[in-house]
Amino acid sequence: TCSGIVPMAYRSDKISITDFGAVGDGRTLNTKAFREAIYRIEHLKRRGGTLLYIPPGVYLTESFNLTSRMTLYLAKGAVIQATQDTTNWPLIAPLPSYGRGRERPGGRYMSFIHGDGLHDVIITGENGTIDGQGDVWWNMWRQRTLQFTRPNLVEFKDSRSIIISNVIFKNSPFWNIHPVYCSNVVIRYVTILAPPDSPNTDGIDPDSSSHVCIEDSYISTGDDLVAVKSGWDEYGIAYGRPSNDITIRRLTGSSPFAGIAVGSETSGGVTNVLAEHITLYNTGIGIHLKTNIGRGGIIRNITVSNVFMDKVRKGIKIAGDVGDHPDENYNPNALPVMKHIRIKNVWGENVQQPGLIQGLKNSPFTDICLSNINLFGNVPWKCADVSGGAVQVSPSPCSELISSRQ
């Protein structure tokens, strides 16, 4: 386990959301109670911080900000539920590494539960639920009536020493858990749920963040289960903050898109990612490393091992032509570099196509090494502009990898 990178803090000071007038009937709007409780934690500054207890019940609320040195604790049967009234949802500035909202130009809606510039924050409990009630947002996306980028369910920005554990996240409007410009983040024993047709409901997206540990979790959503990112084209290049030292292990789930992904926004670079003991079923692409021209950035030292996949459209895809651009100002000469990729010990059943590796003509992917991979079937691999090696790969991989085998 890598969960020791953030110690679990014991808080002797405890308050309940009901102390601030909250009513868990699923109808009363409790925004004022949440904001007052967190104001009290922030300003009283108890030694060791404060635990905010959410008892059983359904607590409807608008979005709210967390504060440092606090634990948000959801009892069994406790639900923090987002209002579906989007008219008062606060707007915040776009992330500098994206230059605009991910979906729409301009700002973006604040995440439902938000943390900016914080340290020593824990979201945990007895598998209570944080419910984004995202279908109203999904419908706005489908009908193209969104004015700004949809809110994430939980986002921590410029924060450190974060633990998220033993909570169920469901029906996020957009990405579920988004640590961006963060360090020392532990996410474990979480369940993340959204319908397979819900748009862009990524499970966990570490973004320009370092020392992130994701373990022992179940994710079934409408988009990538875990996607490591680091900024978008010229904005990500200028911001220059990579994602590095990210561990993903003992993860199970399903998605119409990817199980384990890197990209496609990787302009700050992504290095030192380890994903192991992954179980995927009913998934579009098992392992997907994706980037594009204009991205720049180096993707290197990525290791994926001990993966089991069943009912998967494409087993492994590594491609340099994936994802869109924020605007027309991207530099077509900003070519990404992909190297030192290790994928090993992969077993697949009911895999339609084993693999596709599509490098860039002016920036071929190098040192791509595959070993002990059994994806069955008789559909051939497709490869271009790639070099590396392959040992014990079935069906037999492309000649670009076989010919350079040691």
Tab-separated table of C-alpha atoms in Angstrom:
chain	number	residue	atom	x	y	z
A	1	THR	CA	0.000	0.000	0.000
A	2	CYS	CA	1.037	3.591	-0.613
A	3	SER	CA	-1.616	5.030	1.698
A	4	GLY	CA	1.019	5.883	4.325
A	5	ILE	CA	2.018	8.983	2.346
A	6	VAL	CA	-0.710	10.828	4.278
A	7	PRO	CA	-1.184	9.981	7.969
A	8	MET	CA	-4.786	9.631	9.178
A	9	ALA	CA	-5.433	12.459	11.651
A	10	TYR	CA	-7.491	11.922	14.786
A	11	ARG	CA	-9.718	14.910	15.575
A	12	SER	CA	-10.794	15.222	19.193
A	13	ASP	CA	-13.046	18.195	18.380
A	14	LYS	CA	-16.279	16.951	16.814
A	15	ILE	CA	-19.392	18.794	15.685
A	16	SER	CA	-22.528	17.585	13.889
A	17	ILE	CA	-24.163	19.254	10.917
A	18	THR	CA	-27.426	19.086	12.882
A	19	ASP	CA	-25.893	21.458	15.464
A	20	PHE	CA	-26.207	24.094	12.725
A	21	GLY	CA	-29.852	23.405	11.940
A	22	ALA	CA	-29.423	20.884	9.130
A	23	VAL	CA	-32.417	18.675	8.378
A	24	GLY	CA	-31.860	15.365	6.588
A	25	ASP	CA	-35.276	15.021	4.976
A	26	GLY	CA	-34.120	15.265	1.361
A	27	ARG	CA	-36.171	18.449	0.832
A	28	THR	CA	-34.771	21.131	3.158
A	29	LEU	CA	-31.889	23.088	1.622
A	30	ASN	CA	-28.965	22.901	4.070
A	31	THR	CA	-26.430	25.158	2.360
A	32	LYS	CA	-26.421	27.632	5.255
A	33	ALA	CA	-25.751	24.847	7.787
A	34	PHE	CA	-22.784	23.474	5.810
A	35	ARG	CA	-21.266	26.901	5.284
A	36	GLU	CA	-21.724	27.902	8.942
A	37	ALA	CA	-20.248	24.647	10.228
A	38	ILE	CA	-17.181	24.998	8.017
A	39	TYR	CA	-16.840	28.683	8.935
A	40	ARG	CA	-16.764	27.611	12.593
A	41	ILE	CA	-14.025	25.010	11.872
A	42	GLU	CA	-11.991	27.528	9.905
A	43	HIS	CA	-12.141	30.320	12.468
A	44	LEU	CA	-12.086	28.511	15.816
A	45	LYS	CA	-8.972	26.579	14.789
A	46	ARG	CA	-9.176	23.788	17.373
A	47	ARG	CA	-5.919	22.009	18.102
A	48	GLY	CA	-5.756	19.019	15.762
A	49	GLY	CA	-8.626	20.286	13.634
A	50	THR	CA	-12.318	19.373	13.712
A	51	LEU	CA	-14.515	16.509	12.522
A	52	LEU	CA	-17.852	17.461	10.940
A	53	TYR	CA	-20.268	14.565	11.448
A	54	ILE	CA	-23.093	13.929	8.976
A	55	PRO	CA	-25.664	11.608	10.639
A	56	PRO	CA	-28.023	9.312	8.689
A	57	GLY	CA	-30.417	11.234	6.450
A	58	VAL	CA	-30.446	12.985	3.082
A	59	TYR	CA	-28.942	16.478	3.327
A	60	LEU	CA	-29.767	18.546	0.257
A	61	THR	CA	-27.370	21.448	-0.307
A	62	GLU	CA	-25.811	23.778	-2.827
A	63	SER	CA	-22.061	23.555	-3.421
A	64	PHE	CA	-19.730	24.421	-0.547
A	65	ASN	CA	-16.036	24.914	0.233
A	66	LEU	CA	-14.066	22.822	2.708
A	67	THR	CA	-11.315	24.228	4.918
A	68	SER	CA	-7.944	22.976	6.167
A	69	ARG	CA	-7.567	20.606	9.107
A	70	MET	CA	-11.055	19.177	8.901
A	71	THR	CA	-12.643	15.761	8.476
A	72	LEU	CA	-15.983	15.437	6.688
A	73	TYR	CA	-17.423	12.214	8.135
A	74	LEU	CA	-20.479	10.551	6.613
A	75	ALA	CA	-22.225	8.026	8.850
A	76	LYS	CA	-23.801	4.902	7.392
A	77	GLY	CA	-27.008	6.057	5.699
A	78	ALA	CA	-25.835	9.666	5.406
A	79	VAL	CA	-26.252	11.302	1.996
A	80	ILE	CA	-24.940	14.739	1.015
A	81	GLN	CA	-27.048	15.527	-2.040
A	82	ALA	CA	-26.475	18.279	-4.591
A	83	THR	CA	-29.377	20.541	-5.444
A	84	GLN	CA	-30.643	20.263	-9.009
A	85	ASP	CA	-31.292	24.000	-9.134
A	86	THR	CA	-28.366	25.131	-11.271
A	87	THR	CA	-29.299	28.828	-11.420
A	88	ASN	CA	-27.260	29.894	-8.366
A	89	TRP	CA	-24.324	27.560	-8.910
A	90	PRO	CA	-21.129	29.574	-8.344
A	91	LEU	CA	-18.683	30.186	-11.182
A	92	ILE	CA	-14.921	30.082	-10.728
A	93	ALA	CA	-11.978	30.894	-12.980
A	94	PRO	CA	-10.714	28.367	-15.499
A	95	LEU	CA	-7.658	26.355	-14.510
A	96	PRO	CA	-4.514	28.097	-15.821
A	97	SER	CA	-3.223	24.825	-17.300
A	98	TYR	CA	-6.411	24.590	-19.396
A	99	GLY	CA	-6.822	28.262	-20.323
A	100	ARG	CA	-10.624	27.927	-20.431
A	101	GLY	CA	-13.307	25.595	-19.201
A	102	ARG	CA	-12.802	22.020	-20.369
A	103	GLU	CA	-16.142	21.999	-22.185
A	104	ARG	CA	-17.000	25.630	-22.804
A	105	PRO	CA	-14.927	28.833	-23.146
A	106	GLY	CA	-14.667	31.058	-20.086
A	107	GLY	CA	-15.027	30.056	-16.447
A	108	ARG	CA	-16.446	26.872	-15.001
A	109	TYR	CA	-18.958	25.873	-12.388
A	110	MET	CA	-17.379	25.212	-8.984
A	111	SER	CA	-17.277	21.578	-7.917
A	112	PHE	CA	-20.052	20.427	-5.587
A	113	ILE	CA	-17.572	19.921	-2.727
A	114	HIS	CA	-14.563	22.161	-3.261
A	115	GLY	CA	-11.170	22.755	-1.691
A	116	ASP	CA	-8.680	25.407	-2.804
A	117	GLY	CA	-5.283	25.939	-1.168
A	118	LEU	CA	-6.000	23.492	1.668
A	119	HIS	CA	-3.977	20.995	3.688
A	120	ASP	CA	-4.825	18.128	6.012
A	121	VAL	CA	-8.368	17.384	4.809
A	122	ILE	CA	-10.159	14.035	5.122
A	123	ILE	CA	-13.432	12.916	3.536
A	124	THR	CA	-14.383	9.568	5.060
A	125	GLY	CA	-17.006	7.689	7.020
A	126	GLU	CA	-19.033	4.486	7.014
A	127	ASN	CA	-19.736	4.377	3.286
A	128	GLY	CA	-22.150	7.270	3.300
A	129	THR	CA	-22.924	8.807	-0.087
A	130	ILE	CA	-22.089	12.029	-1.910
A	131	ASP	CA	-24.744	12.303	-4.618
A	132	GLY	CA	-24.271	14.837	-7.413
A	133	GLN	CA	-27.744	14.298	-8.926
A	134	GLY	CA	-26.008	14.904	-12.227
A	135	ASP	CA	-28.776	14.049	-14.687
A	136	VAL	CA	-29.879	17.687	-14.929
A	137	TRP	CA	-26.316	18.571	-16.023
A	138	TRP	CA	-26.048	15.589	-18.397
A	139	ASN	CA	-29.252	16.732	-20.091
A	140	MET	CA	-27.920	20.275	-20.473
A	141	TRP	CA	-24.840	18.778	-22.130
A	142	ARG	CA	-26.943	16.589	-24.434
A	143	GLN	CA	-29.204	19.508	-25.377
A	144	ARG	CA	-26.188	21.820	-25.823
A	145	THR	CA	-27.599	24.392	-23.428
A	146	LEU	CA	-24.552	24.525	-21.120
A	147	GLN	CA	-23.180	28.018	-20.664
A	148	PHE	CA	-20.057	26.920	-18.795
A	149	THR	CA	-18.178	23.720	-18.008
A	150	ARG	CA	-20.076	21.355	-15.717
A	151	PRO	CA	-19.023	21.026	-12.053
A	152	ASN	CA	-16.923	18.152	-10.767
A	153	LEU	CA	-18.327	16.277	-7.788
A	154	VAL	CA	-15.210	16.846	-5.622
A	155	GLU	CA	-12.200	18.969	-6.553
A	156	PHE	CA	-9.107	19.840	-4.563
A	157	LYS	CA	-6.903	22.515	-6.120
A	158	ASP	CA	-3.441	23.596	-4.917
A	159	SER	CA	-3.872	21.370	-1.870
A	160	ARG	CA	-1.834	18.754	-0.003
A	161	SER	CA	-2.260	15.935	2.491
A	162	ILE	CA	-5.730	14.842	1.392
A	163	ILE	CA	-7.441	11.542	2.245
A	164	ILE	CA	-10.670	10.357	0.603
A	165	SER	CA	-11.865	6.949	1.800
A	166	ASN	CA	-14.894	4.805	2.630
A	167	VAL	CA	-17.413	6.979	0.774
A	168	ILE	CA	-19.733	6.272	-2.172
A	169	PHE	CA	-19.728	8.903	-4.933
A	170	LYS	CA	-22.572	8.793	-7.407
A	171	ASN	CA	-24.085	10.644	-10.342
A	172	SER	CA	-21.436	13.339	-10.671
A	173	PRO	CA	-22.317	16.177	-13.078
A	174	PHE	CA	-18.848	15.841	-14.682
A	175	TRP	CA	-15.594	14.271	-13.403
A	176	ASN	CA	-16.013	12.664	-9.980
A	177	ILE	CA	-12.800	13.262	-8.015
A	178	HIS	CA	-10.331	15.799	-9.407
A	179	PRO	CA	-7.112	16.578	-7.503
A	180	VAL	CA	-5.407	19.324	-9.515
A	181	TYR	CA	-2.046	20.967	-8.614
A	182	CYS	CA	-2.063	18.764	-5.492
A	183	SER	CA	0.476	16.634	-3.665
A	184	ASN	CA	0.166	13.748	-1.233
A	185	VAL	CA	-3.340	12.551	-2.002
A	186	VAL	CA	-4.731	9.171	-0.892
A	187	ILE	CA	-7.981	7.826	-2.381
A	188	ARG	CA	-8.908	4.319	-1.200
A	189	TYR	CA	-11.910	2.153	-0.383
A	190	VAL	CA	-14.184	4.357	-2.476
A	191	THR	CA	-17.071	3.375	-4.736
A	192	ILE	CA	-17.826	5.618	-7.713
A	193	LEU	CA	-21.045	5.057	-9.665
A	194	ALA	CA	-22.686	6.690	-12.680
A	195	PRO	CA	-24.742	5.296	-15.576
A	196	PRO	CA	-22.678	4.058	-18.553
A	197	ASP	CA	-24.301	6.680	-20.803
A	198	SER	CA	-23.555	9.612	-18.461
A	199	PRO	CA	-21.213	11.994	-20.327
A	200	ASN	CA	-17.654	12.619	-19.044
A	201	THR	CA	-18.202	11.136	-15.591
A	202	ASP	CA	-14.533	10.100	-15.171
A	203	GLY	CA	-13.893	8.344	-11.868
A	204	ILE	CA	-10.613	9.813	-10.573
A	205	ASP	CA	-8.490	12.278	-12.574
A	206	PRO	CA	-5.163	13.207	-10.942
A	207	ASP	CA	-4.187	16.357	-12.819
A	208	SER	CA	-0.777	18.085	-12.585
A	209	SER	CA	-0.452	16.377	-9.199
A	210	SER	CA	2.258	14.359	-7.477
A	211	HIS	CA	2.364	11.522	-4.969
A	212	VAL	CA	-1.182	10.314	-5.541
A	213	CYS	CA	-2.248	6.894	-4.242
A	214	ILE	CA	-5.459	5.257	-5.535
A	215	GLU	CA	-6.207	1.834	-4.066
A	216	ASP	CA	-8.859	-0.793	-3.305
A	217	SER	CA	-11.785	0.859	-5.078
A	218	TYR	CA	-14.689	0.069	-7.389
A	219	ILE	CA	-15.577	2.438	-10.242
A	220	SER	CA	-18.378	2.056	-12.777
A	221	THR	CA	-19.013	5.254	-14.746
A	222	GLY	CA	-19.658	6.715	-18.180
A	223	ASP	CA	-16.031	7.613	-18.935
A	224	ASP	CA	-12.442	6.651	-17.989
A	225	LEU	CA	-12.187	5.021	-14.558
A	226	VAL	CA	-8.841	6.700	-13.806
A	227	ALA	CA	-7.263	9.250	-16.156
A	228	VAL	CA	-3.931	10.919	-15.347
A	229	LYS	CA	-3.747	14.421	-16.843
A	230	SER	CA	-1.471	17.498	-16.785
A	231	GLY	CA	-2.855	20.411	-18.781
A	232	TRP	CA	-4.152	21.218	-22.225
A	233	ASP	CA	-1.978	22.233	-25.182
A	234	GLU	CA	-0.293	25.662	-25.025
A	235	TYR	CA	-1.806	26.423	-21.601
A	236	GLY	CA	-0.507	23.207	-20.072
A	237	ILE	CA	2.899	23.729	-21.679
A	238	ALA	CA	3.111	27.267	-20.245
A	239	TYR	CA	1.926	26.199	-16.787
A	240	GLY	CA	4.447	23.374	-16.848
A	241	ARG	CA	3.284	21.280	-13.917
A	242	PRO	CA	3.594	17.523	-14.484
A	243	SER	CA	1.772	14.633	-12.899
A	244	ASN	CA	4.260	12.257	-11.318
A	245	ASP	CA	4.585	9.410	-8.828
A	246	ILE	CA	1.047	8.083	-9.122
A	247	THR	CA	0.105	4.597	-7.928
A	248	ILE	CA	-3.139	2.845	-8.862
A	249	ARG	CA	-3.752	-0.656	-7.513
A	250	ARG	CA	-6.477	-3.166	-6.748
A	251	LEU	CA	-9.080	-1.376	-8.820
A	252	THR	CA	-12.181	-3.027	-10.302
A	253	GLY	CA	-14.709	-1.512	-12.657
A	254	SER	CA	-16.422	-1.045	-15.986
A	255	SER	CA	-16.779	1.805	-18.484
A	256	PRO	CA	-17.697	2.316	-22.132
A	257	PHE	CA	-14.386	4.196	-22.376
A	258	ALA	CA	-11.058	3.320	-20.704
A	259	GLY	CA	-10.128	1.444	-17.580
A	260	ILE	CA	-6.679	2.920	-16.911
A	261	ALA	CA	-5.864	6.026	-18.973
A	262	VAL	CA	-3.093	8.559	-19.302
A	263	GLY	CA	-4.241	11.670	-21.130
A	264	SER	CA	-5.274	12.991	-23.372
A	265	GLU	CA	-4.393	16.331	-21.711
A	266	THR	CA	-0.715	15.699	-20.884
A	267	SER	CA	1.002	18.963	-21.803
A	268	GLY	CA	2.781	19.330	-18.464
A	269	GLY	CA	4.128	15.789	-18.745
A	270	VAL	CA	3.299	12.536	-16.956
A	271	THR	CA	6.026	10.425	-15.337
A	272	ASN	CA	6.318	7.505	-12.931
A	273	VAL	CA	2.864	5.947	-13.017
A	274	LEU	CA	2.331	2.435	-11.663
A	275	ALA	CA	-1.013	0.667	-12.186
A	276	GLU	CA	-1.282	-2.940	-11.003
A	277	HIS	CA	-3.852	-5.582	-10.062
A	278	ILE	CA	-6.636	-4.084	-12.169
A	279	THR	CA	-9.850	-5.965	-13.065
A	280	LEU	CA	-11.954	-4.608	-15.925
A	281	TYR	CA	-15.158	-5.827	-17.543
A	282	ASN	CA	-17.625	-4.403	-20.076
A	283	THR	CA	-15.070	-1.760	-20.990
A	284	GLY	CA	-14.249	0.081	-24.206
A	285	ILE	CA	-10.447	0.142	-23.924
A	286	GLY	CA	-8.587	-1.660	-21.164
A	287	ILE	CA	-5.371	0.392	-21.098
A	288	HIS	CA	-5.330	3.707	-22.996
A	289	LEU	CA	-2.329	6.048	-23.283
A	290	LYS	CA	-3.454	9.012	-25.375
A	291	THR	CA	-2.045	12.321	-26.545
A	292	ASN	CA	-2.060	14.547	-29.630
A	293	ILE	CA	-0.099	17.064	-31.671
A	294	GLY	CA	-0.069	20.459	-29.939
A	295	ARG	CA	0.138	18.781	-26.545
A	296	GLY	CA	3.904	18.672	-26.100
A	297	GLY	CA	4.831	17.069	-22.800
A	298	ILE	CA	6.732	13.873	-22.040
A	299	ILE	CA	4.920	10.685	-21.062
A	300	ARG	CA	7.462	8.261	-19.616
A	301	ASN	CA	8.008	5.563	-17.024
A	302	ILE	CA	4.489	4.191	-17.180
A	303	THR	CA	4.086	0.631	-15.870
A	304	VAL	CA	0.833	-1.308	-16.072
A	305	SER	CA	0.822	-4.886	-14.804
A	306	ASN	CA	-1.405	-7.701	-13.596
A	307	VAL	CA	-4.535	-6.702	-15.480
A	308	PHE	CA	-7.513	-8.966	-16.098
A	309	MET	CA	-10.096	-7.825	-18.635
A	310	ASP	CA	-13.313	-9.418	-19.868
A	311	LYS	CA	-15.716	-8.171	-22.558
A	312	VAL	CA	-13.457	-5.372	-23.760
A	313	ARG	CA	-13.597	-3.765	-27.193
A	314	LYS	CA	-9.849	-2.984	-27.415
A	315	GLY	CA	-7.265	-4.360	-25.003
A	316	ILE	CA	-4.393	-1.860	-25.288
A	317	LYS	CA	-4.356	1.439	-27.176
A	318	ILE	CA	-1.423	3.866	-27.289
A	319	ALA	CA	-2.135	6.732	-29.655
A	320	GLY	CA	-0.964	10.205	-30.636
A	321	ASP	CA	-4.126	11.396	-32.359
A	322	VAL	CA	-6.644	11.491	-29.504
A	323	GLY	CA	-8.488	14.442	-27.971
A	324	ASP	CA	-9.470	17.924	-28.997
A	325	HIS	CA	-7.837	21.351	-28.661
A	326	PRO	CA	-8.846	24.360	-26.509
A	327	ASP	CA	-8.603	26.782	-29.446
A	328	GLU	CA	-6.828	27.392	-32.736
A	329	ASN	CA	-3.710	28.741	-31.033
A	330	TYR	CA	-2.072	25.409	-30.297
A	331	ASN	CA	1.362	24.840	-31.799
A	332	PRO	CA	1.296	21.966	-34.322
A	333	ASN	CA	5.041	21.585	-33.769
A	334	ALA	CA	4.543	20.927	-30.048
A	335	LEU	CA	4.830	17.164	-30.363
A	336	PRO	CA	4.453	14.871	-27.365
A	337	VAL	CA	7.154	12.370	-26.434
A	338	MET	CA	6.112	8.870	-25.337
A	339	LYS	CA	8.805	6.531	-24.074
A	340	HIS	CA	9.692	3.852	-21.544
A	341	ILE	CA	6.270	2.212	-21.317
A	342	ARG	CA	5.980	-1.218	-19.680
A	343	ILE	CA	2.804	-3.287	-20.006
A	344	LYS	CA	3.037	-6.813	-18.610
A	345	ASN	CA	1.043	-9.703	-17.188
A	346	VAL	CA	-2.252	-8.937	-18.939
A	347	TRP	CA	-4.955	-11.546	-19.462
A	348	GLY	CA	-8.014	-10.798	-21.553
A	349	GLU	CA	-11.137	-12.723	-22.452
A	350	ASN	CA	-13.709	-11.659	-25.031
A	351	VAL	CA	-11.419	-8.926	-26.351
A	352	GLN	CA	-12.481	-7.757	-29.824
A	353	GLN	CA	-9.157	-6.210	-30.852
A	354	PRO	CA	-5.954	-6.861	-28.898
A	355	GLY	CA	-4.018	-3.680	-29.532
A	356	LEU	CA	-3.310	-0.512	-31.438
A	357	ILE	CA	-0.109	1.533	-31.108
A	358	GLN	CA	-0.118	4.657	-33.257
A	359	GLY	CA	2.869	6.930	-32.722
A	360	LEU	CA	3.546	10.207	-34.509
A	361	LYS	CA	5.591	10.303	-37.683
A	362	ASN	CA	7.791	13.143	-36.391
A	363	SER	CA	7.816	11.860	-32.815
A	364	PRO	CA	7.706	8.062	-32.795
A	365	PHE	CA	6.898	6.313	-29.528
A	366	THR	CA	10.033	4.553	-28.264
A	367	ASP	CA	10.948	1.878	-25.736
A	368	ILE	CA	7.420	0.458	-25.657
A	369	CYS	CA	7.817	-2.987	-24.105
A	370	LEU	CA	5.111	-5.619	-23.788
A	371	SER	CA	5.495	-8.929	-21.966
A	372	ASN	CA	3.355	-11.877	-20.931
A	373	ILE	CA	0.158	-10.598	-22.555
A	374	ASN	CA	-2.642	-12.975	-23.586
A	375	LEU	CA	-5.577	-11.296	-25.295
A	376	PHE	CA	-6.632	-14.264	-27.466
A	377	GLY	CA	-8.638	-13.774	-30.627
A	378	ASN	CA	-7.184	-13.674	-34.128
A	379	VAL	CA	-7.503	-9.972	-34.962
A	380	PRO	CA	-3.998	-8.590	-35.633
A	381	TRP	CA	-2.358	-5.726	-33.779
A	382	LYS	CA	-2.042	-2.425	-35.642
A	383	CYS	CA	1.102	-0.336	-35.183
A	384	ALA	CA	2.895	2.629	-36.733
A	385	ASP	CA	5.770	4.898	-35.707
A	386	VAL	CA	6.714	2.863	-32.657
A	387	SER	CA	9.737	0.906	-31.470
A	388	GLY	CA	10.350	-1.349	-28.505
A	389	GLY	CA	10.055	-5.023	-27.740
A	390	ALA	CA	7.597	-7.807	-27.075
A	391	VAL	CA	7.988	-11.121	-25.248
A	392	GLN	CA	5.258	-13.753	-24.899
A	393	VAL	CA	2.492	-11.661	-26.432
A	394	SER	CA	-0.553	-13.356	-27.959
A	395	PRO	CA	-1.860	-12.746	-30.525
A	396	SER	CA	1.534	-11.915	-31.972
A	397	PRO	CA	2.129	-8.130	-31.855
A	398	CYS	CA	3.264	-5.920	-34.705
A	399	SER	CA	6.578	-6.388	-36.463
A	400	GLU	CA	7.876	-3.039	-35.142
A	401	LEU	CA	7.981	-4.579	-31.664
A	402	ILE	CA	8.904	-8.147	-32.599
A	403	SER	CA	11.860	-7.166	-34.802
A	404	SER	CA	13.536	-5.247	-31.999
A	405	ARG	CA	13.041	-7.981	-29.401
A	406	GLN	CA	16.213	-8.841	-27.546
